[in-house]
Amino acid sequence: MFEFVKIFDTTLRDGEQSPGASLNTGEKLKLAKQLAKLKVDIIEAGFAASSPGDFDAVNKVAKEVKGPIIASLARANEKDIKAAADAISPASRKRIHTFIATSPVHVKKKLRMSYEEVLKKAVESVKLAKEYTEDVEFSPEDATRTERSYLVDIVSAVIDAGATTVNIPDTVGYTTPQEFFELISFLKKNVNNIDNVVISVHCHNDLGMATANSLSAILAGARQVECTLNGLGERAGNAALEEIVMALKTRHDFFDIDTKIDTKQIYGSSRLASQLTGIFIQRNKAIVGINAFAHEAGIHQDGVIKERTTYEIMKSEDIGLPGNKLILGKHSGRRGLVNRLSELGFENLKPETLENVFGRFKALADKKKEVTDDDLYALVASQSRTVPEIFKLVKLQVVSGNSSMPTATVRLQRNGTIFMDAAQGNGPVDAAYKAIERIIQIKVKLEDYQIKSVGEGKDAMGMVHVRVHFSDTGKTILGMGTHTDVIQASAAAFLDSINKNLFFKDVE
Ligand code: KIV
Ligand code: ZN
């Protein structure tokens, strides 16, 4: 008989707590739809009580995303649980995930409560959550630094109160594989009613052991793992979904357990998470880094050509990694593009998005000999906007060099009106940004600017991510732009953040 471990994805909640990774509702919805395609079992869509924006995002995901169970996090109090219940109410399958800290340092110093009070709150919260949904998860936060006997008491009490999943978080990434195996085994042995629930684990990566700890817990009997795409999350992040899933698949001989994940969606999901959060994936990241399937040393290349399994333990096709051979060129038509996009998992693009992607594809094919799958991912990401293009770049002209002051002339369009200005800067990007700032007349601060190439070669596109602080709304907003000309990609990223700021100012 097959055994399955449930994949509980928390990219939209814990992942979004990565420093600098905040996502708007449209972006969360887009990622949630991709998580549904990836076939995760549960999507933790956010922390409904934490802000109106989070509530809205959880609620929209609950309304629009079909397939996985939709969960919201809630502290162990009435207000949070009611907000979570309201936000997830449209989902056909819904879960409330409530938590309270249980370790000595958290209970005494953070909560300033007694152990009895914490246990009472945990039980009351689970009972309250049960009034809204049958599916209730409880987490004793910082479980791995909690007194074992107290952990047994609280876990047993919340199960009696109706919890259906008990999650054991390694909140600060402190445990080790051996120790975590023993902890899960200990709970299985000592909690009298443990067989009534699914045991879940939630590991942070502070010591780089999150994946190993999660796998170890599965060996001890955990049947749900909480994880994020690319290992996004608080501080050093959470266990990476792609690592856990591919470890279980590749070493099925050892673990003898499956997941329901469609692994061919891993690469696309990982790229989307990176593009939306602006957090690039390190080249040598396991499974999804661009070096993960590349062979540099001659002896390795020779081995792989003779027999792939000499140096490859996984097939790149299994994670949906594009071949990046010649994919499309300037003679390819709309049908070729649509076919390739649907092979990459973009089947249901809106007609206007498809039109824009086709236009940019043609322009790109004129500049580059080969348009690769990576280029297509980037084109789709930059064209499927989550907000309207309020300011549109009509013209950008830059003069720069080692003997002149960099100067940019910019022409923008808003509601049919053309605005034009020019500025000098300490480089061409700075000059372009200053000219745009003169037009929009809002004080901004560029907090972060990152550029990387999409794919390889001198003619590769540049992808720029910026983080811009706007004085009018007090918000810091991420913008993304791609182009073969890096100054244009930079201007597009800056305008993307400006448009998001203007759009959310109007709708909020
Ligand atoms: O790390 C943690 O303990 C958490 C809980 C809320 C599950 O994120
Ligand atoms: Zn966490």
Coordinates of C-alpha atoms and ligand atoms in Angstrom, one line a residue:
M1 CA 0.0 0.0 0.0
F2 CA 1.2 3.5 -0.8
E3 CA 1.8 5.9 2.0
F4 CA 1.7 9.7 1.5
V5 CA 3.1 12.6 3.3
K6 CA 1.1 15.8 3.0
I7 CA 2.8 18.9 1.7
F8 CA 1.7 22.0 3.6
D9 CA 3.0 25.0 1.7
T10 CA 3.6 28.1 3.7
T11 CA 5.3 30.3 1.1
L12 CA 2.5 32.8 1.3
R13 CA 2.7 33.1 5.1
D14 CA 6.1 32.1 6.6
G15 CA 7.8 32.6 3.2
E16 CA 6.3 36.0 2.9
Q17 CA 7.9 36.8 6.3
S18 CA 11.3 36.6 4.6
P19 CA 13.0 40.0 5.0
G20 CA 11.9 42.1 2.0
A21 CA 9.6 39.5 0.5
S22 CA 6.2 41.1 0.9
L23 CA 3.6 40.3 -1.8
N24 CA 0.4 42.1 -2.7
T25 CA -2.9 40.3 -3.0
G26 CA -2.6 39.9 -6.8
E27 CA 0.8 38.4 -6.5
K28 CA -0.3 36.0 -3.7
L29 CA -3.2 34.8 -5.8
K30 CA -0.9 34.2 -8.8
L31 CA 1.4 32.1 -6.6
A32 CA -1.5 30.3 -4.9
K33 CA -2.8 29.2 -8.3
Q34 CA 0.6 27.9 -9.2
L35 CA 0.8 26.0 -5.9
A36 CA -2.5 24.4 -6.8
K37 CA -1.0 23.3 -10.1
L38 CA 2.0 21.9 -8.2
K39 CA -0.7 19.9 -6.2
V40 CA 0.3 20.9 -2.7
D41 CA -2.2 19.4 -0.2
I42 CA -2.5 22.6 1.9
I43 CA -1.8 26.3 1.1
E44 CA -1.3 28.5 4.2
A45 CA -2.5 31.6 2.5
G46 CA -1.5 34.1 5.2
F47 CA -2.2 35.3 8.7
A48 CA -5.7 36.9 8.3
A49 CA -5.6 38.9 11.6
S50 CA -2.2 40.5 11.0
S51 CA -3.4 43.2 8.5
P52 CA -6.4 44.1 6.3
G53 CA -4.1 43.2 3.3
D54 CA -3.4 39.8 4.7
F55 CA -7.1 39.2 5.4
D56 CA -7.9 40.2 1.8
A57 CA -5.3 37.9 0.3
V58 CA -6.4 34.9 2.4
N59 CA -10.0 35.6 1.4
K60 CA -9.3 35.9 -2.3
V61 CA -7.2 32.7 -2.3
A62 CA -10.1 31.0 -0.5
K63 CA -12.5 32.2 -3.1
E64 CA -10.5 31.5 -6.2
V65 CA -8.1 28.7 -5.7
K66 CA -9.5 25.2 -6.1
G67 CA -8.0 21.9 -5.0
P68 CA -5.8 22.3 -1.9
I69 CA -7.1 23.0 1.6
I70 CA -6.8 26.7 2.3
A71 CA -5.5 27.6 5.8
S72 CA -5.0 30.8 7.7
L73 CA -2.7 31.2 10.7
A74 CA -4.2 32.5 14.0
R75 CA -2.7 33.2 17.4
A76 CA -4.6 31.5 20.2
N77 CA -7.1 34.2 20.8
E78 CA -10.7 34.9 19.8
K79 CA -10.0 37.9 17.5
D80 CA -7.4 36.0 15.4
I81 CA -9.5 32.8 15.1
K82 CA -12.6 34.8 14.0
A83 CA -10.6 36.7 11.4
A84 CA -9.1 33.4 10.1
A85 CA -12.5 31.8 10.0
D86 CA -14.0 34.7 8.1
A87 CA -11.1 34.9 5.6
I88 CA -11.2 31.2 4.7
S89 CA -15.0 30.9 4.7
P90 CA -15.4 30.8 0.9
A91 CA -13.0 27.8 0.5
S92 CA -14.6 24.4 0.0
R93 CA -11.9 22.8 2.2
K94 CA -10.6 25.0 4.9
R95 CA -8.3 24.9 7.9
I96 CA -7.6 27.1 10.9
H97 CA -4.0 26.8 12.1
T98 CA -3.7 28.2 15.6
F99 CA -0.6 28.4 17.7
I100 CA 0.9 29.5 21.0
A101 CA 4.5 29.3 22.3
T102 CA 5.4 26.6 24.8
S103 CA 9.1 26.8 25.5
P104 CA 10.3 28.3 28.9
V105 CA 11.9 31.4 27.3
H106 CA 8.7 32.1 25.2
V107 CA 6.3 31.4 28.0
K108 CA 8.1 33.3 30.7
K109 CA 9.7 36.2 28.8
K110 CA 7.5 36.7 25.7
L111 CA 4.0 35.7 26.8
R112 CA 4.6 36.3 30.6
M113 CA 2.0 33.7 31.3
S114 CA 2.0 30.5 33.4
Y115 CA 2.1 27.1 31.8
E116 CA -1.4 26.4 33.0
E117 CA -2.7 29.6 31.3
V118 CA -0.9 28.7 28.0
L119 CA -2.5 25.2 28.0
K120 CA -5.9 26.6 28.8
K121 CA -5.7 29.1 25.9
A122 CA -4.5 26.4 23.5
V123 CA -7.5 24.2 24.4
E124 CA -10.0 27.1 24.2
S125 CA -8.6 28.2 20.9
V126 CA -8.9 24.8 19.3
K127 CA -12.4 24.4 20.6
L128 CA -13.4 27.8 19.2
A129 CA -11.7 27.1 15.8
K130 CA -13.7 23.8 15.7
E131 CA -16.9 25.9 15.7
Y132 CA -15.9 27.2 12.2
T133 CA -14.2 24.2 10.6
E134 CA -13.7 20.5 11.4
D135 CA -10.1 20.8 10.2
V136 CA -8.0 22.4 13.0
E137 CA -4.2 22.4 13.3
F138 CA -2.4 23.3 16.5
S139 CA 1.3 24.3 16.8
P140 CA 3.2 24.6 20.1
E141 CA 5.6 27.3 19.0
D142 CA 9.3 26.6 19.8
A143 CA 8.4 22.9 20.5
T144 CA 12.0 21.7 20.1
R145 CA 13.0 23.9 23.1
T146 CA 9.9 22.9 25.2
E147 CA 10.0 20.7 28.2
R148 CA 9.1 17.2 27.0
S149 CA 6.6 16.4 29.7
Y150 CA 4.8 19.8 29.1
L151 CA 4.8 19.1 25.4
V152 CA 3.1 15.8 26.0
D153 CA 0.4 17.5 28.2
I154 CA -0.4 20.3 25.8
V155 CA -0.4 18.0 22.7
S156 CA -2.7 15.5 24.4
A157 CA -5.0 18.3 25.6
V158 CA -5.4 19.9 22.2
I159 CA -6.2 16.5 20.6
D160 CA -8.9 16.0 23.2
A161 CA -10.2 19.5 22.3
G162 CA -10.5 18.4 18.6
A163 CA -7.3 19.3 16.8
T164 CA -6.9 17.1 13.7
T165 CA -3.3 18.0 13.0
V166 CA -0.6 18.7 15.5
N167 CA 2.4 20.5 14.2
I168 CA 5.8 20.3 15.9
P169 CA 7.7 23.5 14.9
D170 CA 11.5 23.9 15.2
T171 CA 10.9 27.6 15.3
V172 CA 14.5 28.7 15.6
G173 CA 16.1 26.0 13.6
Y174 CA 17.8 24.5 16.7
T175 CA 17.3 20.8 16.5
T176 CA 19.3 18.1 14.7
P177 CA 18.1 15.2 12.6
Q178 CA 18.8 12.6 15.3
E179 CA 17.3 14.6 18.1
F180 CA 14.2 15.5 16.0
F181 CA 13.7 11.8 15.1
E182 CA 13.8 11.0 18.9
L183 CA 11.3 13.8 19.7
I184 CA 8.7 12.7 17.2
S185 CA 9.2 9.0 18.3
F186 CA 8.9 10.2 22.0
L187 CA 5.6 12.0 21.2
K188 CA 4.2 9.0 19.3
K189 CA 5.0 6.8 22.3
N190 CA 3.9 9.1 25.1
V191 CA 0.9 11.0 23.9
N192 CA -2.0 8.7 24.6
N193 CA -4.3 10.0 21.8
I194 CA -1.6 10.8 19.2
D195 CA -3.1 8.3 16.7
N196 CA -6.1 10.5 16.3
V197 CA -4.1 13.2 14.5
V198 CA -1.7 13.8 11.7
I199 CA 1.7 14.7 13.1
S200 CA 3.2 17.6 11.1
V201 CA 6.6 19.3 11.3
H202 CA 7.8 22.8 10.5
C203 CA 11.5 23.3 10.4
H204 CA 13.5 26.5 10.1
N205 CA 16.9 26.5 8.5
D206 CA 19.1 28.6 10.9
L207 CA 21.7 25.8 11.1
G208 CA 21.1 24.6 7.5
M209 CA 19.3 21.4 8.7
A210 CA 15.7 22.2 7.9
T211 CA 15.4 19.6 5.1
A212 CA 17.3 16.9 7.0
N213 CA 15.3 17.5 10.1
S214 CA 12.0 17.3 8.2
L215 CA 13.0 14.1 6.5
S216 CA 14.1 12.6 9.8
A217 CA 10.7 13.4 11.3
I218 CA 9.0 11.7 8.3
L219 CA 11.1 8.6 9.1
A220 CA 9.8 8.8 12.7
G221 CA 6.2 9.0 11.6
A222 CA 5.4 12.6 10.7
R223 CA 2.8 12.6 7.8
Q224 CA 2.7 16.4 7.0
V225 CA 5.7 18.7 6.3
E226 CA 5.4 22.4 6.3
C227 CA 7.7 24.0 3.7
T228 CA 8.2 26.8 1.2
L229 CA 9.4 27.3 -2.3
N230 CA 13.1 28.0 -2.5
G231 CA 13.2 27.7 1.3
L232 CA 11.9 31.2 1.7
G233 CA 10.9 32.2 5.3
E234 CA 11.8 34.0 8.5
R235 CA 15.6 34.6 8.9
A236 CA 17.4 31.7 7.2
G237 CA 14.1 30.4 5.9
N238 CA 12.0 27.2 6.1
A239 CA 12.6 23.7 4.8
A240 CA 12.6 23.9 1.0
L241 CA 9.6 22.2 -0.6
E242 CA 11.6 21.2 -3.7
E243 CA 14.3 19.5 -1.6
I244 CA 11.9 17.5 0.5
V245 CA 9.8 16.4 -2.4
M246 CA 12.8 15.4 -4.6
A247 CA 14.6 13.7 -1.7
L248 CA 11.5 11.5 -1.2
K249 CA 11.2 10.8 -4.9
T250 CA 14.9 10.2 -5.6
R251 CA 15.4 8.1 -2.5
H252 CA 12.1 6.3 -2.6
D253 CA 14.1 3.1 -2.0
F254 CA 15.1 4.5 1.4
F255 CA 12.0 6.5 2.5
D256 CA 9.3 4.4 0.9
I257 CA 6.8 7.2 1.0
D258 CA 5.2 9.4 -1.7
T259 CA 3.8 12.9 -2.1
K260 CA 1.1 14.0 -4.4
I261 CA 3.2 16.8 -5.9
D262 CA 3.4 17.1 -9.7
T263 CA 7.2 17.5 -9.7
K264 CA 7.2 18.8 -13.3
Q265 CA 5.8 22.0 -11.9
I266 CA 8.7 22.6 -9.4
Y267 CA 10.9 24.6 -11.7
G268 CA 8.1 27.0 -12.8
S269 CA 6.8 27.4 -9.3
S270 CA 10.3 28.2 -8.0
R271 CA 11.0 30.8 -10.7
L272 CA 7.6 32.4 -10.1
A273 CA 8.3 32.7 -6.3
S274 CA 11.6 34.2 -7.0
Q275 CA 10.3 36.7 -9.6
L276 CA 7.4 37.8 -7.4
T277 CA 9.4 38.1 -4.2
G278 CA 12.5 39.6 -5.8
I279 CA 14.7 37.0 -3.9
F280 CA 17.0 35.4 -6.4
I281 CA 17.9 31.8 -6.2
Q282 CA 21.6 31.1 -5.5
R283 CA 23.3 29.4 -8.5
N284 CA 24.2 26.2 -6.5
K285 CA 20.8 25.9 -4.7
A286 CA 19.8 22.2 -4.5
I287 CA 17.2 21.2 -7.1
V288 CA 16.3 24.6 -8.6
G289 CA 19.6 26.5 -8.8
I290 CA 20.8 27.0 -12.3
N291 CA 24.0 25.0 -11.6
A292 CA 22.0 22.1 -10.1
F293 CA 22.0 20.1 -13.4
A294 CA 25.1 21.7 -15.0
H295 CA 28.4 19.9 -15.3
E296 CA 31.6 21.9 -15.5
A297 CA 34.5 19.4 -15.1
G298 CA 35.4 17.6 -18.3
I299 CA 35.5 14.3 -16.5
H300 CA 31.9 14.8 -15.4
Q301 CA 30.7 15.9 -18.8
D302 CA 32.4 12.9 -20.4
G303 CA 30.7 10.6 -17.8
V304 CA 27.2 12.1 -18.3
I305 CA 27.5 11.9 -22.1
K306 CA 28.4 8.2 -21.8
E307 CA 25.8 7.4 -19.1
R308 CA 23.6 10.1 -17.5
T309 CA 23.5 8.4 -14.1
T310 CA 27.2 8.6 -13.6
Y311 CA 26.8 12.1 -12.2
E312 CA 23.1 12.8 -12.2
I313 CA 20.8 11.3 -9.6
M314 CA 17.7 13.1 -10.9
K315 CA 16.3 13.9 -14.3
S316 CA 16.1 17.6 -15.0
E317 CA 12.8 16.9 -16.9
D318 CA 11.3 15.6 -13.6
I319 CA 11.3 19.1 -12.1
G320 CA 10.2 20.6 -15.4
L321 CA 13.6 22.2 -16.1
P322 CA 13.5 23.6 -19.6
G323 CA 15.9 22.1 -22.1
N324 CA 17.1 25.6 -23.2
K325 CA 18.0 24.3 -26.6
L326 CA 16.9 26.4 -29.5
I327 CA 13.3 26.9 -28.6
L328 CA 11.8 29.7 -30.8
G329 CA 13.2 32.2 -33.2
K330 CA 12.1 35.2 -35.1
H331 CA 10.3 33.1 -37.7
S332 CA 8.2 31.3 -35.1
G333 CA 4.6 32.3 -35.1
R334 CA 1.8 32.8 -32.5
R335 CA 0.9 29.0 -32.6
G336 CA 4.5 28.0 -31.8
L337 CA 4.6 30.4 -28.9
V338 CA 1.3 29.3 -27.6
N339 CA 2.3 25.6 -27.8
R340 CA 5.6 26.2 -26.0
L341 CA 3.9 28.4 -23.3
S342 CA 1.4 25.6 -22.6
E343 CA 4.2 23.1 -22.4
L344 CA 5.7 25.3 -19.7
G345 CA 2.4 25.4 -17.8
F346 CA 1.0 28.8 -19.0
E347 CA -2.2 27.5 -20.6
N348 CA -4.7 30.0 -19.6
L349 CA -3.1 33.4 -20.2
K350 CA -5.6 36.2 -20.7
P351 CA -5.9 37.2 -24.4
E352 CA -4.4 40.7 -23.7
T353 CA -1.5 39.1 -21.7
L354 CA -0.9 36.7 -24.6
E355 CA -0.9 39.6 -27.1
N356 CA 1.6 41.5 -25.0
V357 CA 3.8 38.4 -24.5
F358 CA 3.7 37.8 -28.3
G359 CA 4.6 41.4 -29.1
R360 CA 7.6 41.3 -26.7
F361 CA 8.6 37.8 -27.9
K362 CA 8.8 39.2 -31.5
A363 CA 10.8 42.2 -30.4
L364 CA 13.1 39.9 -28.4
A365 CA 13.5 37.4 -31.3
D366 CA 14.7 40.4 -33.5
K367 CA 17.4 41.1 -31.0
K368 CA 18.4 37.6 -29.9
K369 CA 19.1 34.6 -32.1
E370 CA 17.4 32.2 -29.7
V371 CA 14.5 32.8 -27.4
T372 CA 14.8 30.2 -24.6
D373 CA 12.4 28.9 -22.1
D374 CA 14.0 31.1 -19.4
D375 CA 13.3 34.1 -21.6
L376 CA 9.6 33.0 -21.9
Y377 CA 9.3 32.6 -18.1
A378 CA 10.6 36.1 -17.8
L379 CA 8.4 37.6 -20.5
V380 CA 5.3 36.0 -19.0
A381 CA 6.3 37.2 -15.5
S382 CA 6.8 40.8 -16.7
Q383 CA 3.6 40.9 -18.8
S384 CA 1.2 39.3 -16.4
R385 CA 0.9 42.4 -14.3
T386 CA -1.0 42.4 -11.1
V387 CA -1.8 46.1 -11.5
P388 CA -2.6 48.3 -14.5
E389 CA 0.2 50.1 -16.3
I390 CA -0.7 53.6 -15.0
F391 CA 2.5 55.3 -16.2
K392 CA 3.8 53.7 -19.4
L393 CA 7.3 54.2 -20.8
V394 CA 7.0 55.7 -24.3
K395 CA 10.6 56.8 -24.8
L396 CA 13.9 56.5 -23.0
Q397 CA 17.1 58.0 -24.3
V398 CA 20.4 57.9 -22.4
V399 CA 23.7 59.5 -23.1
S400 CA 26.6 58.0 -21.1
G401 CA 30.2 57.3 -21.4
N402 CA 33.6 57.9 -19.7
S403 CA 33.8 61.5 -20.9
S404 CA 30.3 62.9 -20.5
M405 CA 27.8 63.4 -17.6
P406 CA 25.2 60.6 -17.9
T407 CA 21.9 62.2 -19.0
A408 CA 18.5 60.6 -19.6
T409 CA 15.5 61.9 -21.4
V410 CA 12.2 60.2 -20.5
R411 CA 8.8 60.3 -22.0
L412 CA 5.9 58.7 -20.1
Q413 CA 2.2 58.4 -20.9
R414 CA -0.6 58.5 -18.3
N415 CA -4.3 58.5 -19.4
G416 CA -3.3 59.6 -22.9
T417 CA -1.3 62.6 -21.7
I418 CA 2.5 62.7 -22.5
F419 CA 4.9 63.8 -19.8
M420 CA 8.6 64.5 -20.7
D421 CA 11.6 65.4 -18.6
A422 CA 15.4 65.0 -18.5
A423 CA 17.9 64.7 -15.7
Q424 CA 21.6 64.0 -15.1
G425 CA 22.9 61.4 -12.7
N426 CA 26.0 59.5 -11.5
G427 CA 25.2 56.8 -14.1
P428 CA 22.7 56.1 -16.8
V429 CA 20.3 54.3 -14.4
D430 CA 20.5 57.0 -11.8
A431 CA 19.8 59.6 -14.6
A432 CA 16.8 57.7 -15.9
Y433 CA 15.4 57.3 -12.4
K434 CA 15.9 61.0 -11.6
A435 CA 14.1 62.0 -14.9
I436 CA 11.2 59.6 -14.0
E437 CA 11.0 61.1 -10.4
R438 CA 10.7 64.6 -11.8
I439 CA 7.7 63.5 -13.8
I440 CA 5.9 61.6 -11.1
Q441 CA 6.7 64.2 -8.4
I442 CA 6.7 61.8 -5.5
K443 CA 9.7 61.6 -3.2
V444 CA 11.1 58.1 -3.4
K445 CA 14.1 56.3 -2.0
L446 CA 15.7 53.4 -3.9
E447 CA 16.3 50.8 -1.1
D448 CA 17.6 48.0 -3.2
Y449 CA 18.5 47.4 -6.8
Q450 CA 19.5 44.0 -8.2
I451 CA 20.2 42.9 -11.7
K452 CA 20.8 39.4 -13.2
S453 CA 20.8 37.9 -16.6
V454 CA 18.0 35.6 -17.7
G455 CA 19.8 32.5 -19.2
E456 CA 23.2 32.7 -20.7
G457 CA 25.1 34.5 -23.5
K458 CA 26.0 38.0 -24.4
D459 CA 22.6 38.6 -25.8
A460 CA 20.7 37.4 -22.6
M461 CA 18.0 39.6 -21.2
G462 CA 18.6 41.5 -18.0
M463 CA 16.2 41.1 -15.2
V464 CA 16.0 44.0 -12.7
H465 CA 14.3 44.0 -9.3
V466 CA 14.1 47.2 -7.3
R467 CA 12.7 48.0 -3.8
V468 CA 11.4 51.6 -3.6
H469 CA 10.2 53.5 -0.6
F470 CA 7.4 56.0 -1.4
S471 CA 7.1 59.0 0.9
D472 CA 3.4 59.5 0.0
T473 CA 2.2 56.1 1.1
G474 CA 5.1 55.2 3.4
K475 CA 5.3 51.9 1.7
T476 CA 8.3 50.0 0.2
I477 CA 7.3 48.3 -3.0
L478 CA 9.0 45.8 -5.2
G479 CA 9.2 46.3 -9.0
M480 CA 10.5 44.0 -11.7
G481 CA 11.5 44.6 -15.3
T482 CA 13.2 42.7 -18.1
H483 CA 14.8 43.8 -21.3
T484 CA 17.9 43.0 -23.4
D485 CA 18.8 46.7 -22.7
V486 CA 19.6 46.8 -18.9
I487 CA 18.8 50.6 -18.7
Q488 CA 15.3 49.9 -20.1
A489 CA 14.9 46.9 -17.8
S490 CA 15.9 49.2 -14.9
A491 CA 13.3 51.9 -16.0
A492 CA 10.6 49.2 -16.4
A493 CA 11.3 47.9 -12.8
F494 CA 11.2 51.4 -11.4
L495 CA 7.9 52.1 -13.2
D496 CA 6.4 48.8 -12.1
S497 CA 6.9 49.8 -8.4
I498 CA 5.5 53.3 -9.2
N499 CA 2.4 51.9 -10.8
K500 CA 1.9 49.5 -7.9
N501 CA 2.2 52.3 -5.4
L502 CA -0.3 54.5 -7.3
F503 CA -2.7 51.6 -7.8
F504 CA -2.8 50.5 -4.2
K505 CA -3.1 54.1 -3.1
D506 CA -6.3 54.4 -5.1
V507 CA -7.8 51.0 -4.1
E508 CA -7.0 51.1 -0.4
Ligands
KIV1 O1 8.1 28.8 13.1 C1 7.1 28.7 13.8 O2 7.0 28.2 14.9 C2 5.8 29.1 13.1 C3 4.6 28.7 13.7 C4 3.6 29.7 13.7 C5 4.1 27.4 13.2 O3 5.9 29.6 12.0
ZN2 ZN 7.9 29.3 11.0

